[in-house]
Coordinates of C-alpha atoms in Angstrom, one line a residue:
Chain A
X1 CA 159.1 -89.6 -73.0
X2 CA 160.2 -89.7 -76.7
X3 CA 163.0 -87.4 -77.0
X4 CA 165.1 -86.6 -80.1
X5 CA 167.6 -83.8 -80.6
X6 CA 166.6 -81.6 -83.6
X7 CA 169.1 -80.5 -86.3
X8 CA 169.0 -76.9 -84.9
X9 CA 169.8 -78.2 -81.4
X10 CA 172.6 -80.4 -82.8
X11 CA 174.2 -77.3 -84.5
X12 CA 173.9 -75.3 -81.3
X13 CA 175.4 -78.0 -79.2
X14 CA 178.4 -78.3 -81.6
X15 CA 178.9 -74.5 -81.6
X16 CA 178.9 -74.3 -77.8
X17 CA 181.1 -77.4 -77.5
X18 CA 183.6 -75.8 -79.9
X19 CA 183.5 -72.6 -77.9
X20 CA 184.2 -74.5 -74.6
X21 CA 187.0 -76.5 -76.1
X22 CA 188.8 -73.6 -78.0
X23 CA 188.0 -70.6 -75.8
X24 CA 187.4 -71.7 -72.3
X25 CA 189.5 -74.8 -71.5
X26 CA 192.8 -73.2 -72.8
X27 CA 192.2 -70.2 -70.5
X28 CA 192.0 -72.5 -67.5
X29 CA 195.5 -73.7 -67.9
X30 CA 196.7 -70.4 -66.5
X31 CA 194.1 -70.0 -63.8
X32 CA 194.1 -71.2 -60.2
X33 CA 192.3 -74.6 -60.1
X34 CA 189.6 -73.2 -57.9
X35 CA 189.1 -70.0 -59.9
X36 CA 185.5 -69.0 -60.9
X37 CA 186.1 -65.6 -62.4
X38 CA 187.9 -64.0 -65.3
X39 CA 189.3 -60.5 -65.5
X40 CA 186.8 -58.1 -67.0
X41 CA 188.8 -57.6 -70.2
X42 CA 189.1 -61.4 -70.9
X43 CA 185.4 -61.9 -70.1
X44 CA 184.5 -59.0 -72.5
X45 CA 186.4 -60.7 -75.3
X46 CA 184.4 -63.9 -74.7
X47 CA 181.1 -62.1 -74.5
X48 CA 181.8 -60.4 -77.9
X49 CA 182.2 -63.9 -79.3
X50 CA 179.0 -65.3 -77.9
X51 CA 177.1 -62.2 -79.1
X52 CA 178.6 -62.9 -82.6
X53 CA 177.4 -66.5 -82.3
X54 CA 173.9 -65.1 -81.5
X55 CA 173.9 -66.9 -78.2
X56 CA 174.3 -64.1 -75.6
X57 CA 171.5 -64.0 -73.0
X58 CA 170.3 -67.5 -73.7
X59 CA 167.5 -67.4 -71.1
X60 CA 166.2 -64.0 -71.9
X61 CA 163.0 -63.7 -74.0
X62 CA 163.5 -62.5 -77.6
X63 CA 161.3 -59.4 -77.1
X64 CA 163.9 -58.3 -74.5
X65 CA 166.8 -58.9 -76.9
X66 CA 167.8 -62.3 -75.7
X67 CA 167.8 -65.7 -77.4
X68 CA 164.7 -67.0 -75.7
X69 CA 165.9 -70.6 -75.9
X70 CA 163.2 -73.2 -74.9
X71 CA 163.9 -75.3 -71.8
X72 CA 165.0 -78.4 -73.7
X73 CA 167.5 -76.5 -75.8
X74 CA 168.7 -74.6 -72.7
X75 CA 169.2 -77.9 -70.9
X76 CA 171.2 -79.4 -73.8
X77 CA 173.4 -76.3 -73.9
X78 CA 173.8 -76.3 -70.1
X79 CA 175.2 -79.8 -70.4
X80 CA 177.8 -78.5 -72.9
X81 CA 178.6 -75.2 -71.1
X82 CA 179.6 -76.9 -67.9
X83 CA 182.2 -79.2 -69.4
X84 CA 185.3 -77.4 -68.1
X85 CA 187.0 -77.1 -64.7
X86 CA 184.9 -74.2 -63.4
X87 CA 181.8 -75.3 -65.3
X88 CA 179.6 -76.4 -62.5
X89 CA 179.1 -73.0 -60.8
X90 CA 180.5 -70.7 -63.5
X91 CA 179.6 -72.3 -66.8
X92 CA 181.8 -70.5 -69.4
X93 CA 182.4 -67.8 -66.8
X94 CA 179.0 -66.2 -67.7
X95 CA 180.1 -65.5 -71.3
X96 CA 176.6 -66.5 -72.4
X97 CA 175.0 -64.0 -70.0
X98 CA 174.6 -63.3 -66.4
X99 CA 172.6 -65.7 -64.2
X100 CA 168.9 -65.4 -65.0
X101 CA 166.9 -62.8 -63.1
X102 CA 163.5 -63.7 -64.6
X103 CA 161.6 -62.1 -61.8
X104 CA 162.6 -58.7 -63.3
X105 CA 160.7 -59.5 -66.5
X106 CA 157.6 -58.7 -64.3
X107 CA 159.1 -55.4 -63.2
X108 CA 157.5 -52.0 -63.8
X109 CA 158.9 -50.0 -66.8
X110 CA 160.9 -47.8 -64.4
X111 CA 162.4 -50.9 -62.6
X112 CA 163.2 -52.5 -66.0
X113 CA 165.1 -49.3 -67.0
X114 CA 167.0 -49.2 -63.8
X115 CA 167.7 -52.8 -63.1
X116 CA 166.8 -55.3 -65.8
X117 CA 168.3 -53.7 -68.9
X118 CA 171.6 -52.9 -67.3
X119 CA 171.8 -56.6 -66.2
X120 CA 171.0 -57.7 -69.7
X121 CA 173.7 -55.4 -71.1
X122 CA 176.2 -56.9 -68.5
X123 CA 176.6 -53.5 -66.8
X124 CA 175.1 -54.4 -63.4
X125 CA 175.3 -57.4 -61.1
X126 CA 172.7 -58.7 -58.8
X127 CA 172.0 -61.1 -55.9
X128 CA 169.0 -63.2 -54.9
X129 CA 168.4 -63.1 -51.1
X130 CA 165.9 -65.7 -49.9
X131 CA 167.6 -68.1 -47.5
X132 CA 167.9 -67.0 -43.8
X133 CA 169.7 -68.4 -40.8
X134 CA 166.4 -69.9 -39.7
X135 CA 166.4 -72.1 -42.8
X136 CA 166.5 -72.3 -46.5
X137 CA 164.4 -75.4 -47.3
X138 CA 161.1 -73.9 -46.1
X139 CA 161.4 -70.2 -46.9
X140 CA 157.7 -69.5 -46.6
X141 CA 157.8 -70.3 -42.9
X142 CA 161.5 -69.6 -42.2
X143 CA 161.7 -66.0 -43.4
X144 CA 162.0 -63.7 -40.4
X145 CA 163.4 -60.6 -42.2
X146 CA 160.6 -58.1 -41.9
X147 CA 159.6 -55.1 -43.9
X148 CA 157.3 -52.5 -42.3
X149 CA 155.6 -49.6 -43.9
X150 CA 156.7 -46.1 -42.9
X151 CA 154.7 -43.6 -44.8
X152 CA 155.1 -44.6 -48.4
X153 CA 158.5 -46.2 -47.7
X154 CA 159.3 -49.7 -46.3
X155 CA 161.9 -50.4 -43.6
X156 CA 163.7 -53.8 -43.8
X157 CA 165.3 -55.5 -40.9
X158 CA 166.8 -59.0 -40.7
X159 CA 169.5 -61.4 -41.9
X160 CA 170.2 -63.5 -45.0
X161 CA 172.7 -66.3 -45.4
X162 CA 174.3 -68.3 -48.2
X163 CA 173.7 -65.5 -50.7
X164 CA 176.1 -65.7 -53.7
X165 CA 177.5 -62.6 -55.3
X166 CA 176.2 -60.0 -52.8
X167 CA 179.6 -58.5 -52.0
X168 CA 180.2 -57.3 -55.5
X169 CA 176.6 -56.8 -56.7
X170 CA 174.9 -53.5 -57.5
X171 CA 171.5 -54.5 -56.2
X172 CA 169.6 -57.5 -54.9
X173 CA 166.1 -59.1 -54.8
X174 CA 165.4 -59.4 -51.1
X175 CA 162.5 -61.4 -49.8
X176 CA 160.9 -60.1 -46.6
X177 CA 157.9 -60.8 -44.5
X178 CA 155.3 -58.1 -44.8
X179 CA 152.4 -60.1 -43.3
X180 CA 152.4 -61.7 -39.8
X181 CA 154.4 -64.8 -39.1
X182 CA 151.3 -67.0 -39.6
X183 CA 150.6 -65.6 -43.1
X184 CA 153.1 -68.2 -44.5
X185 CA 153.8 -67.8 -48.2
X186 CA 151.2 -65.1 -48.7
X187 CA 153.0 -62.8 -46.3
X188 CA 156.3 -62.6 -48.3
X189 CA 157.1 -59.6 -50.5
X190 CA 160.1 -59.1 -52.9
X191 CA 162.0 -55.8 -52.7
X192 CA 164.7 -54.5 -55.0
X193 CA 167.4 -53.2 -52.7
X194 CA 170.4 -51.1 -54.0
X195 CA 173.6 -52.4 -52.5
X196 CA 174.7 -48.9 -51.4
X197 CA 171.5 -48.4 -49.4
X198 CA 172.4 -47.3 -45.8
X199 CA 171.9 -50.2 -43.3
X200 CA 172.7 -52.9 -45.8
X201 CA 175.9 -54.8 -44.9
X202 CA 177.7 -57.9 -46.3
X203 CA 179.0 -59.2 -43.0
X204 CA 181.3 -62.0 -44.2
X205 CA 182.1 -64.7 -46.7
X206 CA 180.9 -68.2 -45.7
X207 CA 183.8 -70.4 -46.6
X208 CA 182.7 -73.7 -48.0
X209 CA 183.9 -76.6 -50.2
X210 CA 183.5 -74.1 -53.1
X211 CA 186.3 -71.6 -52.8
X212 CA 186.1 -69.5 -56.0
X213 CA 182.3 -68.9 -56.1
X214 CA 181.3 -68.2 -52.5
X215 CA 178.2 -67.3 -50.5
X216 CA 178.0 -64.4 -48.1
X217 CA 176.0 -63.4 -45.0
X218 CA 173.9 -60.2 -45.2
X219 CA 172.5 -57.9 -42.5
X220 CA 169.6 -55.4 -43.0
X221 CA 169.4 -52.8 -40.3
X222 CA 166.6 -50.2 -40.8
X223 CA 167.2 -50.4 -44.6
X224 CA 164.7 -47.8 -46.0
X225 CA 163.4 -48.4 -49.5
X226 CA 160.7 -46.5 -51.4
X227 CA 157.3 -48.0 -52.4
X228 CA 158.7 -48.3 -55.9
X229 CA 161.2 -50.9 -54.7
X230 CA 158.5 -53.6 -54.4
X231 CA 158.8 -56.1 -57.2
X232 CA 155.4 -57.4 -58.3
X233 CA 152.6 -57.3 -55.7
X234 CA 152.9 -57.0 -52.0
X235 CA 152.5 -60.5 -50.5
X236 CA 153.2 -62.3 -53.7
X237 CA 157.0 -62.5 -53.4
X238 CA 157.1 -66.2 -52.5
X239 CA 155.1 -67.3 -55.6
X240 CA 157.6 -65.3 -57.7
X241 CA 160.6 -66.9 -56.0
X242 CA 159.1 -70.4 -56.1
X243 CA 158.4 -70.3 -59.8
X244 CA 162.0 -69.4 -60.5
X245 CA 163.4 -72.0 -58.1
X246 CA 161.4 -74.8 -59.7
X247 CA 162.4 -74.0 -63.3
X248 CA 166.0 -73.3 -62.4
X249 CA 166.4 -76.8 -61.1
X250 CA 166.4 -78.1 -64.7
X251 CA 169.6 -76.3 -65.9
X252 CA 171.0 -76.9 -62.4
X253 CA 170.6 -80.7 -62.9
X254 CA 172.0 -80.4 -66.5
X255 CA 175.1 -78.6 -65.2
X256 CA 175.8 -81.6 -63.0
X257 CA 175.4 -83.9 -66.0
X258 CA 177.9 -81.9 -68.0
X259 CA 180.8 -82.2 -65.5
X260 CA 179.9 -85.9 -64.9
X261 CA 180.0 -86.6 -68.7
X262 CA 183.4 -85.0 -68.9
X263 CA 184.7 -86.9 -65.9
X264 CA 183.4 -90.1 -67.4
X265 CA 185.1 -89.3 -70.8
X266 CA 188.3 -88.7 -68.9
X267 CA 188.0 -92.0 -67.1
X268 CA 187.3 -94.0 -70.3
X269 CA 190.4 -92.4 -72.0
X270 CA 192.6 -93.0 -69.0
X271 CA 191.5 -96.6 -68.6
X272 CA 192.6 -97.1 -72.2
X273 CA 196.1 -95.8 -71.7
X274 CA 197.1 -96.7 -68.1
X275 CA 198.6 -100.1 -67.5
X276 CA 198.6 -102.1 -64.3
X277 CA 199.5 -105.7 -63.6
X278 CA 200.5 -106.2 -67.2
X279 CA 197.4 -104.9 -68.9
X280 CA 195.4 -101.7 -69.5
X281 CA 193.0 -100.6 -66.8
X282 CA 190.2 -101.0 -69.3
X283 CA 191.0 -104.8 -69.5
X284 CA 190.1 -105.3 -65.9
X285 CA 186.6 -106.2 -65.1
X286 CA 186.5 -104.1 -61.9
X287 CA 187.2 -101.0 -64.0
X288 CA 184.8 -102.0 -66.8
X289 CA 182.0 -102.3 -64.3
X290 CA 182.7 -98.9 -62.9
X291 CA 182.6 -97.4 -66.4
X292 CA 179.4 -99.2 -67.2
X293 CA 177.8 -97.9 -64.0
X294 CA 178.8 -94.4 -65.0
X295 CA 177.2 -94.9 -68.4
X296 CA 174.0 -96.1 -66.8
X297 CA 173.9 -93.3 -64.3
X298 CA 174.5 -90.7 -67.0
X299 CA 171.9 -92.0 -69.5
X300 CA 169.3 -92.4 -66.8
X301 CA 169.8 -88.9 -65.4
X302 CA 170.0 -87.3 -68.8
X303 CA 166.7 -88.9 -69.9
X304 CA 164.9 -87.8 -66.7
X305 CA 166.3 -84.3 -66.9
X306 CA 165.3 -83.9 -70.5
X307 CA 161.9 -85.3 -69.8
X308 CA 161.4 -82.6 -67.1
X309 CA 162.6 -80.0 -69.6
X310 CA 160.2 -81.2 -72.3
X311 CA 157.3 -81.1 -69.8
X312 CA 158.2 -77.5 -68.8
X313 CA 158.1 -76.5 -72.5
X314 CA 154.8 -78.3 -73.2
X315 CA 152.9 -76.5 -70.5
X316 CA 152.1 -79.7 -68.6
X317 CA 152.7 -79.9 -64.8
X318 CA 156.4 -80.5 -64.2
X319 CA 157.1 -79.9 -60.6
X320 CA 157.4 -83.6 -59.7
X321 CA 159.5 -84.3 -62.8
X322 CA 161.9 -81.4 -62.0
X323 CA 162.2 -82.7 -58.4
X324 CA 163.0 -86.2 -59.6
X325 CA 165.6 -84.8 -62.1
X326 CA 167.2 -82.7 -59.5
X327 CA 167.7 -85.7 -57.2
X328 CA 168.7 -88.1 -59.9
X329 CA 171.2 -85.8 -61.7
X330 CA 172.9 -84.5 -58.6
X331 CA 173.3 -87.9 -57.0
X332 CA 174.3 -89.7 -60.3
X333 CA 176.9 -87.0 -61.1
X334 CA 178.4 -87.4 -57.6
X335 CA 178.7 -91.2 -58.2
X336 CA 180.2 -90.8 -61.7
X337 CA 182.8 -88.3 -60.6
X338 CA 183.6 -90.5 -57.5
X339 CA 184.2 -93.5 -59.8
X340 CA 186.3 -91.4 -62.3
X341 CA 188.5 -90.3 -59.4
X342 CA 188.9 -93.9 -58.3
X343 CA 190.0 -94.9 -61.8
X344 CA 192.5 -92.1 -61.9
X345 CA 194.0 -93.1 -58.6
X346 CA 196.3 -90.5 -56.9
X347 CA 195.9 -88.1 -59.8
X348 CA 192.2 -88.2 -59.3
X349 CA 192.4 -86.5 -55.9
X350 CA 195.1 -84.0 -57.0
X351 CA 194.5 -80.4 -58.2
X352 CA 196.3 -81.4 -61.4
X353 CA 192.9 -82.6 -62.7
X354 CA 189.5 -81.0 -62.3
X355 CA 187.9 -84.2 -60.7
X356 CA 188.6 -83.2 -57.1
X357 CA 187.0 -79.8 -57.6
X358 CA 183.9 -81.3 -59.2
X359 CA 183.7 -83.9 -56.4
X360 CA 183.7 -81.1 -53.8
X361 CA 181.3 -78.9 -55.6
X362 CA 178.9 -81.7 -56.6
X363 CA 178.4 -82.4 -52.9
X364 CA 176.9 -78.9 -52.5
X365 CA 174.5 -79.6 -55.4
X366 CA 172.6 -82.2 -53.3
X367 CA 171.8 -79.3 -50.8
X368 CA 171.6 -76.2 -53.0
X369 CA 168.4 -75.2 -54.9
X370 CA 166.3 -77.4 -52.5
X371 CA 168.0 -80.4 -50.9
X372 CA 167.4 -84.0 -51.9
X373 CA 165.0 -84.4 -48.9
X374 CA 163.0 -81.3 -49.9
X375 CA 162.6 -82.6 -53.4
X376 CA 161.4 -85.9 -52.0
X377 CA 158.8 -84.0 -50.0
X378 CA 157.7 -82.2 -53.1
X379 CA 157.3 -85.5 -54.9
X380 CA 155.4 -87.2 -52.1
X381 CA 153.1 -84.2 -51.7
X382 CA 152.2 -84.3 -55.4
X383 CA 151.8 -88.1 -55.3
X384 CA 149.7 -88.3 -52.2
X385 CA 147.5 -85.2 -52.7
X386 CA 144.2 -86.1 -54.3
X387 CA 143.9 -89.0 -56.7
X388 CA 147.1 -90.7 -57.6
X389 CA 148.1 -90.5 -61.3
X390 CA 150.9 -92.7 -62.5
X391 CA 153.7 -91.2 -64.6
X392 CA 152.4 -92.8 -67.8
X393 CA 149.1 -90.8 -67.5
X394 CA 150.5 -87.5 -66.4
Chain B
X1 CA 185.1 -65.0 -36.2
X2 CA 187.0 -61.9 -37.4
X3 CA 187.0 -61.2 -41.1
X4 CA 190.4 -59.7 -40.9
X5 CA 193.5 -61.8 -40.3
X6 CA 194.4 -61.6 -36.6
X7 CA 197.3 -64.0 -36.0
X8 CA 200.5 -62.4 -34.6
X9 CA 203.2 -61.2 -37.0
X10 CA 206.4 -63.2 -37.4
X11 CA 209.7 -62.0 -38.8
X12 CA 210.2 -63.2 -42.4
X13 CA 213.4 -65.1 -41.9
X14 CA 214.6 -68.4 -43.5
X15 CA 214.2 -70.2 -40.2
X16 CA 210.6 -69.0 -39.7
X17 CA 209.6 -69.7 -43.2
X18 CA 210.9 -73.2 -43.0
X19 CA 208.4 -73.9 -40.3
X20 CA 205.5 -72.9 -42.5
X21 CA 203.5 -75.8 -44.0
X22 CA 203.7 -76.3 -47.8
X23 CA 199.9 -76.1 -47.9
X24 CA 197.5 -73.9 -49.7
X25 CA 196.3 -70.8 -47.8
X26 CA 196.4 -67.0 -47.5
X27 CA 199.1 -64.7 -46.2
X28 CA 199.9 -61.1 -45.5
X29 CA 203.3 -59.3 -45.6
X30 CA 204.0 -56.2 -43.6
X31 CA 206.9 -53.7 -43.3
X32 CA 207.4 -51.3 -40.4
X33 CA 204.5 -49.1 -41.5
X34 CA 201.8 -51.7 -42.3
X35 CA 200.5 -54.4 -44.6
X36 CA 202.2 -54.2 -48.1
X37 CA 200.9 -57.5 -49.6
X38 CA 197.9 -59.8 -49.4
X39 CA 198.2 -63.0 -51.4
X40 CA 197.4 -66.7 -51.5
X41 CA 199.2 -69.9 -52.2
X42 CA 196.8 -71.8 -54.4
X43 CA 196.5 -75.1 -56.2
X44 CA 199.2 -74.2 -58.7
X45 CA 201.7 -73.0 -56.1
X46 CA 205.0 -74.8 -55.7
X47 CA 205.5 -75.7 -52.0
X48 CA 202.3 -73.8 -51.0
X49 CA 202.6 -71.1 -48.3
X50 CA 206.2 -71.9 -47.6
X51 CA 207.2 -71.4 -51.2
X52 CA 205.2 -68.2 -51.6
X53 CA 206.6 -66.7 -48.4
X54 CA 210.1 -67.8 -49.4
X55 CA 209.8 -65.7 -52.6
X56 CA 209.0 -62.7 -50.5
X57 CA 212.0 -63.2 -48.3
X58 CA 214.4 -62.3 -51.2
X59 CA 212.5 -59.1 -52.1
X60 CA 213.1 -56.9 -49.1
X61 CA 214.6 -57.2 -45.6
X62 CA 212.9 -56.5 -42.3
X63 CA 209.5 -57.8 -43.4
X64 CA 206.9 -59.6 -41.2
X65 CA 204.4 -62.2 -42.2
X66 CA 201.3 -64.1 -41.0
X67 CA 199.3 -66.8 -42.7
X68 CA 196.1 -68.9 -42.5
X69 CA 196.2 -72.4 -43.8
X70 CA 192.9 -73.0 -45.6
X71 CA 191.5 -75.0 -48.5
X72 CA 189.1 -72.1 -49.1
X73 CA 192.0 -69.9 -50.0
X74 CA 190.3 -68.0 -52.9
X75 CA 187.2 -67.0 -50.9
X76 CA 189.3 -66.1 -47.9
X77 CA 191.8 -64.1 -50.0
X78 CA 188.9 -62.1 -51.6
X79 CA 187.4 -61.4 -48.2
X80 CA 190.7 -60.2 -46.6
X81 CA 191.4 -57.9 -49.6
X82 CA 187.9 -56.4 -49.4
X83 CA 188.2 -55.7 -45.7
X84 CA 191.6 -54.1 -46.2
X85 CA 190.5 -51.9 -49.1
X86 CA 187.3 -50.8 -47.2
X87 CA 189.4 -49.9 -44.2
X88 CA 192.4 -48.2 -45.9
X89 CA 190.8 -46.9 -49.1
X90 CA 193.3 -48.6 -51.4
X91 CA 194.7 -52.0 -52.3
X92 CA 198.0 -53.1 -50.7
X93 CA 201.1 -52.5 -52.7
X94 CA 201.3 -55.9 -54.4
X95 CA 197.8 -55.4 -55.9
X96 CA 198.3 -52.0 -57.4
X97 CA 197.6 -52.1 -61.2
X98 CA 196.0 -55.6 -61.2
X99 CA 192.4 -56.7 -61.1
X100 CA 192.2 -56.9 -57.3
X101 CA 189.0 -58.2 -55.6
X102 CA 186.5 -55.5 -54.9
X103 CA 183.4 -55.6 -52.7
X104 CA 181.5 -54.5 -49.7
X105 CA 182.9 -56.7 -46.9
X106 CA 184.1 -54.6 -43.9
X107 CA 185.8 -55.3 -40.7
X108 CA 183.2 -56.2 -38.0

């Protein structure tokens, strides 16, 4: 560890912060408190601005026309981009680009033309279908959706669940078993499936604590796709998914920190103006300690998350560090928002303020992208496999 | 669980609307031909479902309504609209000319 924000990063942070405060937050005054989407025309106006700022498609490599931000910079900007009401699951309503589909960088030229470039231009939408009713924490074993060869085609049958965006997407990355059930992770293949392919159905919305940005349940009944729909190598789909899942946990953790920082800032300001029993809330030790605990939680989680990001950029192993960051940031953010609500009293639980939305949505973060328990398994596996190396020597 | 709303229709009268909770949720309005509106009472609504239905009461006589009280009002609203559009090929009257939810969810 030894982290310092560069001048360039500081400038980027200030630009994104200004964008959030002048372009995003004012828009939210007129939206439903649970809203996660903007009308296409409003979003187009915001995208024009982020393009002008040179910050559209932050995650996309420069050779593909994106910004190619390193992980540390991306993490710092993810913290800023989430600091508004919808920010946890719809940071800036995707004005900085659609969610990353990095798997498509490995696509064939034909697949890139048909799927990747339209995504990068904001013309197509996609979904990522890994989790199944049989489980999401251990996909290598849980995946029961099967793809069987039929001549040069593949026929896909099975179910997926908790898949975001599938009802309005143009295509999806679908992970299916092409080996036998015992083949584990080596028997999983990734297919690109057009959403209008016969046999593909979005069966229902799964209604959760998160109302604006919802998951869906998918059915694949004899869905026929050509050989050209295989993304990467047959049997190598899990490795592709796993790499994405690991690295994505860093901005995922950062987004939690962003809303928690905003909640904490609100609590500090409110404690300074709200009077009770003849003095400001901030004068009461009980409130001061809550604010101090928030500060400790935030600084600890930020340091750990940025350390994971720095490791990812440096090429050193970072799986354990990402798992720790995911646990610490999601759990710390939950505590911070909880304390901020307590300090705000009745207003804290009302839809007049964003705190109640963040409270609900942060609960999901301890389950999504690999639950806290799964992260602990990852850490223990790394720690107990072979010769133990302490963090100072890693 | 059906993805369409399935509760029985109730006449849109002052007495019946007064019995509706002032909570967030989703509702449908119908005339003698069929559904003419799908909407929700969200976090910004005044008196929730009751207030939203009361507004409809003054617009046209002889209407019917049904509602679902749910905190997941946005996701439920988008699901119900998608099912309607995929069944009837068009949005209900209240959503003509606005950015209505579009998608692939159909009635089971």
